[in-house]
Amino acid sequence: MRQIALLGATGSIGTSCLDVVRAHPDRLRLQAVSAHRDWKKLAEICHEFQPEIAILSEESIRSEVDESSFPAGTQVQYGAEALEQTAGGSDNDTVVAAIVGAAGLISSLAAARAGKRIALANKETLVVAGGLIMQAAAESGCELIPVDSEHSAIFQALQSGRANEVRKIILTSSGGPFRGKTAAEIENAGPDLALKHPTWSMGPKITIDSATMMNKALEIIEARWLFNLQADQIGVVVHPQSIVHSLVEFMDGSQIAQLSPPDMRLPIQYALSYPERWEAVTESCDYQKPLRLDFFPPDLETFPALGLGFEVARRGGTTGAVLNAANEIAVSRYLRREISFYDMTGVCRELLEKHTYHPAPSLEELTALDQWARKETNLWQP
Ligand code: NAD
Ligand code: MG
């Protein structure tokens, strides 16, 4: 029985993970769950799954919470420290990292240091501090299994060869809601259009990241750390159907891919079942109906975020923390209609150029830079 701490239980990944737990009650048990503010939804989850611990990471809502709405066997805790303690504590063996943004870093790092299985959806953790996380995981024996669909596909495809036989990996991208458009057509696009993703239903931050293709940039950086690759071993191809979730090319030229309809419950389940495979909760591709798969080269001019992804994967050091923090604030300002579509990538580029680069920063240095980049982006004017 896997004892799971599901951090970010009320989000899009969290909700899909609950479905997977529901389908495998003999194998998976929720020991702890967290949400940032939505205590009513968290209380509902607790009534169904009866975890020992429920964490509300936004300390300041304590006074609003009606603790009697939680079941008697669930202890309610508050604040980011509670997240860190549960992620690093010994009452669970698996942490599903489904918090959005750099807010997930400290709990992911605690789980990595404690040598747990981490089912990692929170890609920002690796973008900000990939070097520190991978080192902690290597020292503790932590199994870091990707949940991001592309990285799960690569993780699965890698099993058909040896590490020294890999030539490159190819990340697929749906292209988002603005695929095929020109810069002139999207420069004035507001959040209402950018939030309409053609193939995936996800939280708002990653949906905006998909429109700018910053999501793919973050995934290039995520892949660089997870699979220990050079930036020039990572390629991107636009694949609008989101069926081929990514490919690995081996030295003999064979490309091995993973295919399934777009549904995050499959990669979440695999991150929990690995090295086993369990009965599906999801559909598989059915070739009794026509199925068309298209592939196009990415448009680096219309989507300049991609170039930033390759640059950060190449330079490493402090660049990931700066890119991520600037982007998180830029996305929230774009959602509030304070800045325009291309301002999001523009401010990221500016801060990458402006910041004081270090090749091997400590956690404290990364945290300080994260704060600096957030402040600069909040003050930034187009
Ligand atoms: P979401 O916005 O739907 O959910 C985020 C969760 O994190 C919620 O439970 C929320 O309460 C919690 N949270 C928000 N701010 C927090 C904070 N400051 N501290 C602690 N908890 C906080 O997001 P999502 O779409 O589920 O994405 C979660 C992560 O998974 C992201 O890193 C995203 O890039 C990654 N991911 C998501 C998908 C997807 O299909 N949604 C696919 C691949 C990767
Ligand atoms: Mg992805």
Short mmCIF file of C-alpha atoms and ligand atoms in Angstrom, two decimals:
data_model
loop_
_atom_site.label_atom_id
_atom_site.label_comp_id
_atom_site.label_asym_id
_atom_site.label_seq_id
_atom_site.Cartn_x
_atom_site.Cartn_y
_atom_site.Cartn_z
CA MET A 1 0.00 0.00 0.00
CA ARG A 2 1.44 3.35 -1.05
CA GLN A 3 0.93 6.07 1.60
CA ILE A 4 0.54 9.31 -0.34
CA ALA A 5 0.86 12.99 0.49
CA LEU A 6 -1.02 14.79 -2.29
CA LEU A 7 0.18 18.42 -2.23
CA GLY A 8 -2.12 20.61 -4.33
CA ALA A 9 -5.11 18.27 -3.99
CA THR A 10 -7.69 20.83 -5.13
CA GLY A 11 -6.06 21.71 -8.46
CA SER A 12 -6.33 20.17 -11.90
CA ILE A 13 -3.58 17.57 -11.32
CA GLY A 14 -4.80 17.04 -7.74
CA THR A 15 -8.32 16.26 -8.97
CA SER A 16 -7.01 13.81 -11.59
CA CYS A 17 -4.86 12.16 -8.92
CA LEU A 18 -7.91 11.67 -6.70
CA ASP A 19 -9.52 9.74 -9.57
CA VAL A 20 -6.48 7.45 -9.75
CA VAL A 21 -6.56 6.86 -5.96
CA ARG A 22 -10.31 6.16 -6.18
CA ALA A 23 -9.69 3.51 -8.85
CA HIS A 24 -7.01 1.68 -6.84
CA PRO A 25 -8.16 1.61 -3.21
CA ASP A 26 -6.26 -1.64 -2.61
CA ARG A 27 -2.93 -0.05 -3.60
CA LEU A 28 -3.11 3.67 -2.85
CA ARG A 29 -4.02 5.50 0.35
CA LEU A 30 -4.06 9.25 0.96
CA GLN A 31 -2.20 10.00 4.18
CA ALA A 32 -2.13 13.81 3.71
CA VAL A 33 -3.66 16.39 1.38
CA SER A 34 -3.10 20.11 0.89
CA ALA A 35 -4.76 23.14 -0.68
CA HIS A 36 -3.75 26.76 -0.58
CA ARG A 37 -7.02 28.44 0.41
CA ASP A 38 -10.00 26.34 -0.68
CA TRP A 39 -10.79 24.73 2.68
CA LYS A 40 -14.35 23.76 1.74
CA LYS A 41 -13.15 21.67 -1.20
CA LEU A 42 -10.36 20.22 0.96
CA ALA A 43 -12.88 19.24 3.66
CA GLU A 44 -14.96 17.41 1.02
CA ILE A 45 -11.88 15.53 -0.16
CA CYS A 46 -11.13 14.59 3.46
CA HIS A 47 -14.63 13.18 3.99
CA GLU A 48 -14.18 10.87 1.03
CA PHE A 49 -10.54 9.82 1.59
CA GLN A 50 -10.11 10.16 5.39
CA PRO A 51 -6.45 11.31 5.41
CA GLU A 52 -4.70 11.90 8.72
CA ILE A 53 -3.55 15.40 7.78
CA ALA A 54 -5.10 18.28 5.82
CA ILE A 55 -2.91 21.32 5.20
CA LEU A 56 -4.02 24.81 4.23
CA SER A 57 -0.79 26.41 3.06
CA GLU A 58 -2.15 30.00 3.22
CA GLU A 59 -1.64 30.63 6.91
CA SER A 60 -3.80 33.79 6.94
CA ILE A 61 -7.09 31.98 6.24
CA ARG A 62 -6.97 30.13 9.59
CA SER A 63 -9.60 32.45 11.07
CA GLU A 64 -12.06 31.73 8.21
CA VAL A 65 -11.84 27.95 8.41
CA ASP A 66 -14.58 25.95 10.09
CA GLU A 67 -12.54 23.01 11.36
CA SER A 68 -15.69 21.11 12.34
CA SER A 69 -16.36 20.64 8.62
CA PHE A 70 -13.37 18.24 8.49
CA PRO A 71 -13.77 14.61 9.61
CA ALA A 72 -12.78 13.82 13.23
CA GLY A 73 -9.79 11.69 12.18
CA THR A 74 -8.20 14.47 10.09
CA GLN A 75 -5.89 16.99 11.73
CA VAL A 76 -5.97 20.44 10.08
CA GLN A 77 -2.62 22.25 9.81
CA TYR A 78 -1.63 25.64 8.37
CA GLY A 79 1.24 27.27 6.52
CA ALA A 80 4.16 26.41 4.26
CA GLU A 81 6.09 24.81 7.13
CA ALA A 82 3.37 22.20 7.56
CA LEU A 83 3.83 21.34 3.87
CA GLU A 84 7.56 20.95 4.34
CA GLN A 85 7.15 18.76 7.44
CA THR A 86 4.64 16.44 5.81
CA ALA A 87 6.69 16.17 2.61
CA GLY A 88 9.81 15.29 4.60
CA GLY A 89 8.12 13.29 7.39
CA SER A 90 7.96 9.51 7.77
CA ASP A 91 4.16 8.96 7.74
CA ASN A 92 4.01 8.74 3.95
CA ASP A 93 6.34 7.17 1.37
CA THR A 94 5.15 9.04 -1.72
CA VAL A 95 4.66 12.72 -2.41
CA VAL A 96 2.57 13.82 -5.37
CA ALA A 97 3.95 17.30 -6.08
CA ALA A 98 0.94 19.05 -7.67
CA ILE A 99 1.39 22.59 -6.33
CA VAL A 100 1.71 25.25 -9.03
CA GLY A 101 4.84 27.40 -9.28
CA ALA A 102 7.96 27.88 -7.16
CA ALA A 103 5.70 27.59 -4.09
CA GLY A 104 6.18 23.83 -4.52
CA LEU A 105 9.98 23.96 -4.28
CA ILE A 106 10.56 23.61 -0.52
CA SER A 107 8.18 20.65 -0.11
CA SER A 108 9.64 18.90 -3.18
CA LEU A 109 13.14 19.42 -1.82
CA ALA A 110 12.08 18.03 1.60
CA ALA A 111 10.65 14.92 -0.10
CA ALA A 112 13.81 14.53 -2.20
CA ARG A 113 16.03 14.76 0.88
CA ALA A 114 13.84 12.22 2.72
CA GLY A 115 14.39 9.66 -0.07
CA LYS A 116 10.73 9.28 -1.03
CA ARG A 117 9.02 8.50 -4.31
CA ILE A 118 8.09 11.86 -5.81
CA ALA A 119 5.44 11.91 -8.53
CA LEU A 120 6.47 15.29 -9.91
CA ALA A 121 3.94 17.49 -11.71
CA ASN A 122 5.41 20.72 -10.33
CA LYS A 123 7.92 21.38 -13.14
CA GLU A 124 8.80 24.83 -11.73
CA THR A 125 10.68 23.01 -8.93
CA LEU A 126 13.21 21.71 -11.46
CA VAL A 127 13.31 24.94 -13.43
CA VAL A 128 14.25 26.92 -10.31
CA ALA A 129 16.54 24.46 -8.55
CA GLY A 130 17.10 21.43 -10.80
CA GLY A 131 20.73 21.02 -9.72
CA LEU A 132 19.89 20.99 -5.99
CA ILE A 133 16.88 18.68 -6.37
CA MET A 134 18.71 16.13 -8.54
CA GLN A 135 21.67 16.12 -6.15
CA ALA A 136 19.41 15.64 -3.10
CA ALA A 137 17.56 12.84 -4.89
CA ALA A 138 20.80 11.08 -5.88
CA GLU A 139 22.11 11.26 -2.30
CA SER A 140 18.93 9.98 -0.64
CA GLY A 141 17.84 7.40 -3.22
CA CYS A 142 14.66 9.35 -3.93
CA GLU A 143 12.78 8.11 -7.01
CA LEU A 144 11.80 11.19 -8.97
CA ILE A 145 9.15 10.06 -11.47
CA PRO A 146 7.74 12.66 -13.87
CA VAL A 147 4.01 13.32 -14.14
CA ASP A 148 4.27 15.92 -16.91
CA SER A 149 2.91 13.95 -19.89
CA GLU A 150 5.93 14.61 -22.16
CA HIS A 151 8.42 13.60 -19.49
CA SER A 152 6.40 10.53 -18.54
CA ALA A 153 6.47 9.54 -22.23
CA ILE A 154 10.24 10.00 -22.34
CA PHE A 155 10.69 8.13 -19.04
CA GLN A 156 8.72 5.23 -20.54
CA ALA A 157 10.48 5.32 -23.92
CA LEU A 158 13.94 5.41 -22.30
CA GLN A 159 13.28 1.91 -21.00
CA SER A 160 13.83 0.50 -24.51
CA GLY A 161 17.55 1.35 -24.56
CA ARG A 162 20.55 2.28 -22.41
CA ALA A 163 21.41 5.79 -21.24
CA ASN A 164 24.58 5.93 -23.38
CA GLU A 165 22.56 4.93 -26.47
CA VAL A 166 20.29 8.00 -26.35
CA ARG A 167 20.98 10.50 -29.13
CA LYS A 168 18.25 13.01 -28.28
CA ILE A 169 14.71 13.47 -27.05
CA ILE A 170 11.89 15.23 -28.86
CA LEU A 171 9.22 16.99 -26.79
CA THR A 172 5.84 17.29 -28.47
CA SER A 173 3.72 20.40 -28.05
CA SER A 174 0.10 20.97 -29.04
CA GLY A 175 1.12 24.50 -30.07
CA GLY A 176 -1.57 25.91 -27.76
CA PRO A 177 -4.52 28.11 -28.76
CA PHE A 178 -2.40 30.37 -31.05
CA ARG A 179 -0.78 27.67 -33.19
CA GLY A 180 -0.47 28.82 -36.79
CA LYS A 181 -1.18 32.46 -35.94
CA THR A 182 1.15 35.37 -36.72
CA ALA A 183 2.64 37.71 -34.12
CA ALA A 184 0.41 40.52 -35.43
CA GLU A 185 -2.66 38.36 -34.85
CA ILE A 186 -1.85 37.51 -31.24
CA GLU A 187 -0.04 40.55 -29.85
CA ASN A 188 -3.32 42.05 -28.60
CA ALA A 189 -4.92 38.75 -27.56
CA GLY A 190 -6.38 38.90 -24.06
CA PRO A 191 -6.59 36.17 -21.42
CA ASP A 192 -10.06 35.06 -22.56
CA LEU A 193 -8.56 33.77 -25.85
CA ALA A 194 -5.29 32.55 -24.32
CA LEU A 195 -7.20 30.47 -21.73
CA LYS A 196 -8.92 28.39 -24.47
CA HIS A 197 -6.58 25.42 -24.79
CA PRO A 198 -7.46 23.15 -27.73
CA THR A 199 -6.58 19.74 -26.24
CA TRP A 200 -5.89 19.93 -22.47
CA SER A 201 -7.99 21.17 -19.55
CA MET A 202 -5.53 22.52 -16.94
CA GLY A 203 -5.02 25.19 -14.27
CA PRO A 204 -4.84 28.85 -15.45
CA LYS A 205 -1.06 29.38 -15.07
CA ILE A 206 0.01 26.42 -17.23
CA THR A 207 -2.75 27.26 -19.75
CA ILE A 208 -1.31 30.76 -20.29
CA ASP A 209 2.18 29.21 -20.41
CA SER A 210 0.90 26.96 -23.20
CA ALA A 211 -0.32 29.97 -25.20
CA THR A 212 3.11 31.67 -25.09
CA MET A 213 4.86 28.26 -25.33
CA MET A 214 6.67 29.16 -22.11
CA ASN A 215 5.29 25.83 -20.89
CA LYS A 216 7.45 24.06 -23.49
CA ALA A 217 10.40 26.24 -22.48
CA LEU A 218 9.95 25.15 -18.84
CA GLU A 219 9.67 21.55 -20.05
CA ILE A 220 12.96 21.79 -21.98
CA ILE A 221 14.62 22.86 -18.72
CA GLU A 222 12.74 20.18 -16.75
CA ALA A 223 13.94 17.51 -19.22
CA ARG A 224 17.52 18.77 -19.08
CA TRP A 225 17.61 18.06 -15.33
CA LEU A 226 15.45 14.93 -15.14
CA PHE A 227 17.31 13.06 -17.87
CA ASN A 228 20.74 14.70 -17.49
CA LEU A 229 20.89 15.92 -21.11
CA GLN A 230 22.69 18.73 -22.92
CA ALA A 231 20.43 21.48 -24.31
CA ASP A 232 21.32 20.44 -27.88
CA GLN A 233 20.02 16.92 -27.22
CA ILE A 234 16.49 18.30 -26.74
CA GLY A 235 14.18 19.05 -29.65
CA VAL A 236 10.60 20.32 -29.90
CA VAL A 237 7.97 19.36 -32.47
CA VAL A 238 4.46 20.77 -32.74
CA HIS A 239 1.86 18.00 -32.73
CA PRO A 240 -1.67 19.47 -32.52
CA GLN A 241 -3.51 16.25 -31.60
CA SER A 242 -1.62 15.70 -28.31
CA ILE A 243 -1.59 11.90 -28.84
CA VAL A 244 2.14 11.32 -29.22
CA HIS A 245 3.36 12.58 -25.85
CA SER A 246 7.08 12.72 -26.78
CA LEU A 247 9.84 10.62 -28.35
CA VAL A 248 13.31 9.35 -27.61
CA GLU A 249 15.77 8.92 -30.49
CA PHE A 250 18.47 6.30 -29.96
CA MET A 251 21.86 6.25 -31.72
CA ASP A 252 20.67 3.77 -34.36
CA GLY A 253 18.04 6.28 -35.47
CA SER A 254 15.05 4.51 -33.89
CA GLN A 255 12.54 6.86 -32.34
CA ILE A 256 10.41 5.37 -29.55
CA ALA A 257 7.23 7.23 -28.58
CA GLN A 258 4.35 6.87 -26.11
CA LEU A 259 0.79 7.36 -27.44
CA SER A 260 -2.51 7.85 -25.63
CA PRO A 261 -5.41 10.32 -25.73
CA PRO A 262 -4.66 13.49 -23.71
CA ASP A 263 -5.59 12.59 -20.11
CA MET A 264 -3.26 13.32 -17.17
CA ARG A 265 -4.62 10.40 -15.17
CA LEU A 266 -2.40 8.03 -17.17
CA PRO A 267 0.98 9.66 -16.38
CA ILE A 268 -0.14 10.25 -12.76
CA GLN A 269 -1.01 6.56 -12.39
CA TYR A 270 2.25 5.46 -13.99
CA ALA A 271 4.28 7.63 -11.61
CA LEU A 272 2.54 5.77 -8.75
CA SER A 273 2.55 2.25 -10.26
CA TYR A 274 6.10 2.27 -11.71
CA PRO A 275 7.80 -0.16 -12.25
CA GLU A 276 4.45 -1.95 -12.53
CA ARG A 277 1.58 -1.13 -14.85
CA TRP A 278 -1.97 -1.23 -13.54
CA GLU A 279 -5.44 -1.46 -15.17
CA ALA A 280 -6.24 1.84 -16.88
CA VAL A 281 -8.63 4.50 -15.66
CA THR A 282 -8.26 6.17 -19.08
CA GLU A 283 -9.10 5.44 -22.74
CA SER A 284 -6.48 4.21 -25.22
CA CYS A 285 -6.17 5.10 -28.94
CA ASP A 286 -8.70 3.25 -31.08
CA TYR A 287 -7.66 2.71 -34.70
CA GLN A 288 -11.10 1.47 -35.80
CA LYS A 289 -11.80 5.16 -36.37
CA PRO A 290 -9.52 7.29 -38.57
CA LEU A 291 -6.77 8.89 -36.49
CA ARG A 292 -4.60 11.59 -37.95
CA LEU A 293 -1.29 12.63 -36.43
CA ASP A 294 0.43 15.82 -37.69
CA PHE A 295 3.91 17.14 -36.89
CA PHE A 296 5.27 20.63 -37.63
CA PRO A 297 8.49 22.42 -36.78
CA PRO A 298 8.02 25.01 -34.00
CA ASP A 299 7.73 28.71 -34.92
CA LEU A 300 10.54 30.25 -32.85
CA GLU A 301 9.82 33.79 -34.05
CA THR A 302 6.14 33.90 -33.11
CA PHE A 303 6.87 32.09 -29.83
CA PRO A 304 10.15 33.60 -28.54
CA ALA A 305 9.71 31.90 -25.13
CA LEU A 306 11.05 28.70 -26.70
CA GLY A 307 14.41 30.34 -27.35
CA LEU A 308 14.56 31.38 -23.68
CA GLY A 309 13.96 27.75 -22.69
CA PHE A 310 16.95 26.56 -24.73
CA GLU A 311 19.09 29.41 -23.42
CA VAL A 312 18.31 28.60 -19.79
CA ALA A 313 18.83 24.85 -20.38
CA ARG A 314 22.27 25.74 -21.78
CA ARG A 315 23.35 28.28 -19.14
CA GLY A 316 21.85 26.68 -16.02
CA GLY A 317 22.93 28.26 -12.72
CA THR A 318 20.70 31.14 -11.66
CA THR A 319 18.89 31.55 -15.00
CA GLY A 320 16.04 29.10 -14.24
CA ALA A 321 15.06 30.85 -11.00
CA VAL A 322 14.98 34.25 -12.73
CA LEU A 323 13.03 33.00 -15.75
CA ASN A 324 10.50 31.20 -13.57
CA ALA A 325 9.86 34.02 -11.10
CA ALA A 326 9.56 36.65 -13.85
CA ASN A 327 7.19 34.40 -15.75
CA GLU A 328 4.97 33.63 -12.73
CA ILE A 329 4.45 37.33 -12.04
CA ALA A 330 4.12 38.18 -15.75
CA VAL A 331 1.36 35.57 -16.13
CA SER A 332 -0.56 36.93 -13.15
CA ARG A 333 -0.21 40.50 -14.47
CA TYR A 334 -1.37 39.37 -17.93
CA LEU A 335 -4.39 37.65 -16.32
CA ARG A 336 -5.18 40.98 -14.60
CA ARG A 337 -4.81 42.69 -18.03
CA GLU A 338 -1.93 44.89 -16.81
CA ILE A 339 0.51 43.75 -19.51
CA SER A 340 0.10 42.37 -23.04
CA PHE A 341 0.78 38.95 -24.51
CA TYR A 342 4.37 39.59 -25.70
CA ASP A 343 5.23 41.58 -22.57
CA MET A 344 5.25 38.25 -20.72
CA THR A 345 8.24 36.96 -22.69
CA GLY A 346 9.74 40.45 -22.97
CA VAL A 347 10.10 40.97 -19.23
CA CYS A 348 11.56 37.47 -18.80
CA ARG A 349 14.22 38.22 -21.41
CA GLU A 350 15.05 41.58 -19.83
CA LEU A 351 15.51 40.15 -16.34
CA LEU A 352 17.61 37.24 -17.62
CA GLU A 353 19.96 39.76 -19.22
CA LYS A 354 19.97 42.08 -16.21
CA HIS A 355 20.50 39.66 -13.32
CA THR A 356 23.86 38.77 -11.76
CA TYR A 357 24.62 35.27 -13.03
CA HIS A 358 26.06 32.51 -10.84
CA PRO A 359 26.85 29.07 -12.27
CA ALA A 360 26.25 27.09 -9.03
CA PRO A 361 23.93 29.01 -6.66
CA SER A 362 22.86 27.85 -3.18
CA LEU A 363 19.20 27.56 -2.18
CA GLU A 364 19.51 30.89 -0.33
CA GLU A 365 20.88 32.62 -3.44
CA LEU A 366 18.11 31.15 -5.59
CA THR A 367 15.47 32.28 -3.10
CA ALA A 368 16.90 35.81 -3.02
CA LEU A 369 16.94 35.98 -6.84
CA ASP A 370 13.39 34.64 -7.00
CA GLN A 371 12.29 37.50 -4.71
CA TRP A 372 14.27 40.05 -6.74
CA ALA A 373 12.78 38.90 -10.06
CA ARG A 374 9.23 38.96 -8.63
CA LYS A 375 9.69 42.52 -7.39
CA GLU A 376 11.24 43.71 -10.68
CA THR A 377 8.46 42.12 -12.72
CA ASN A 378 5.78 43.66 -10.52
CA LEU A 379 7.32 47.11 -11.07
CA TRP A 380 8.05 46.56 -14.77
CA GLN A 381 6.30 48.83 -17.26
CA PRO A 382 6.15 48.10 -20.99
P1 NAD B 1 -3.91 24.39 -10.42
O1 NAD B 1 -3.83 25.85 -10.38
O2 NAD B 1 -5.12 23.75 -10.99
O3 NAD B 1 -3.72 23.79 -8.93
C1 NAD B 1 -2.68 24.22 -8.09
C2 NAD B 1 -2.77 23.59 -6.71
O4 NAD B 1 -1.71 24.17 -5.91
C3 NAD B 1 -4.07 23.86 -5.97
O5 NAD B 1 -4.39 22.76 -5.14
C4 NAD B 1 -3.74 25.09 -5.11
O6 NAD B 1 -4.51 25.15 -3.92
C5 NAD B 1 -2.27 24.84 -4.78
N1 NAD B 1 -1.52 26.10 -4.59
C6 NAD B 1 -1.63 27.25 -5.32
N2 NAD B 1 -0.77 28.19 -4.87
C7 NAD B 1 -0.11 27.63 -3.83
C8 NAD B 1 0.89 28.11 -2.93
N3 NAD B 1 1.38 29.37 -3.01
N4 NAD B 1 1.34 27.27 -1.98
C9 NAD B 1 0.86 26.01 -1.86
N5 NAD B 1 -0.10 25.50 -2.69
C10 NAD B 1 -0.58 26.30 -3.66
O7 NAD B 1 -2.60 23.88 -11.18
P2 NAD B 1 -2.41 22.55 -12.06
O8 NAD B 1 -2.79 22.82 -13.47
O9 NAD B 1 -2.99 21.38 -11.35
O10 NAD B 1 -0.82 22.45 -12.07
C11 NAD B 1 -0.07 21.98 -10.97
C12 NAD B 1 1.36 21.71 -11.42
O11 NAD B 1 1.35 20.62 -12.33
C13 NAD B 1 2.02 22.88 -12.15
O12 NAD B 1 3.38 22.92 -11.84
C14 NAD B 1 1.84 22.51 -13.62
O13 NAD B 1 2.86 23.05 -14.44
C15 NAD B 1 1.97 20.99 -13.56
N6 NAD B 1 1.30 20.30 -14.67
C16 NAD B 1 -0.06 20.42 -14.80
C17 NAD B 1 -0.69 19.76 -15.84
C18 NAD B 1 -2.21 19.81 -15.98
O14 NAD B 1 -2.75 19.09 -16.81
N7 NAD B 1 -2.92 20.61 -15.20
C19 NAD B 1 0.05 19.01 -16.76
C20 NAD B 1 1.42 18.93 -16.59
C21 NAD B 1 2.04 19.57 -15.53
MG MG B 2 3.50 18.90 -20.31
#
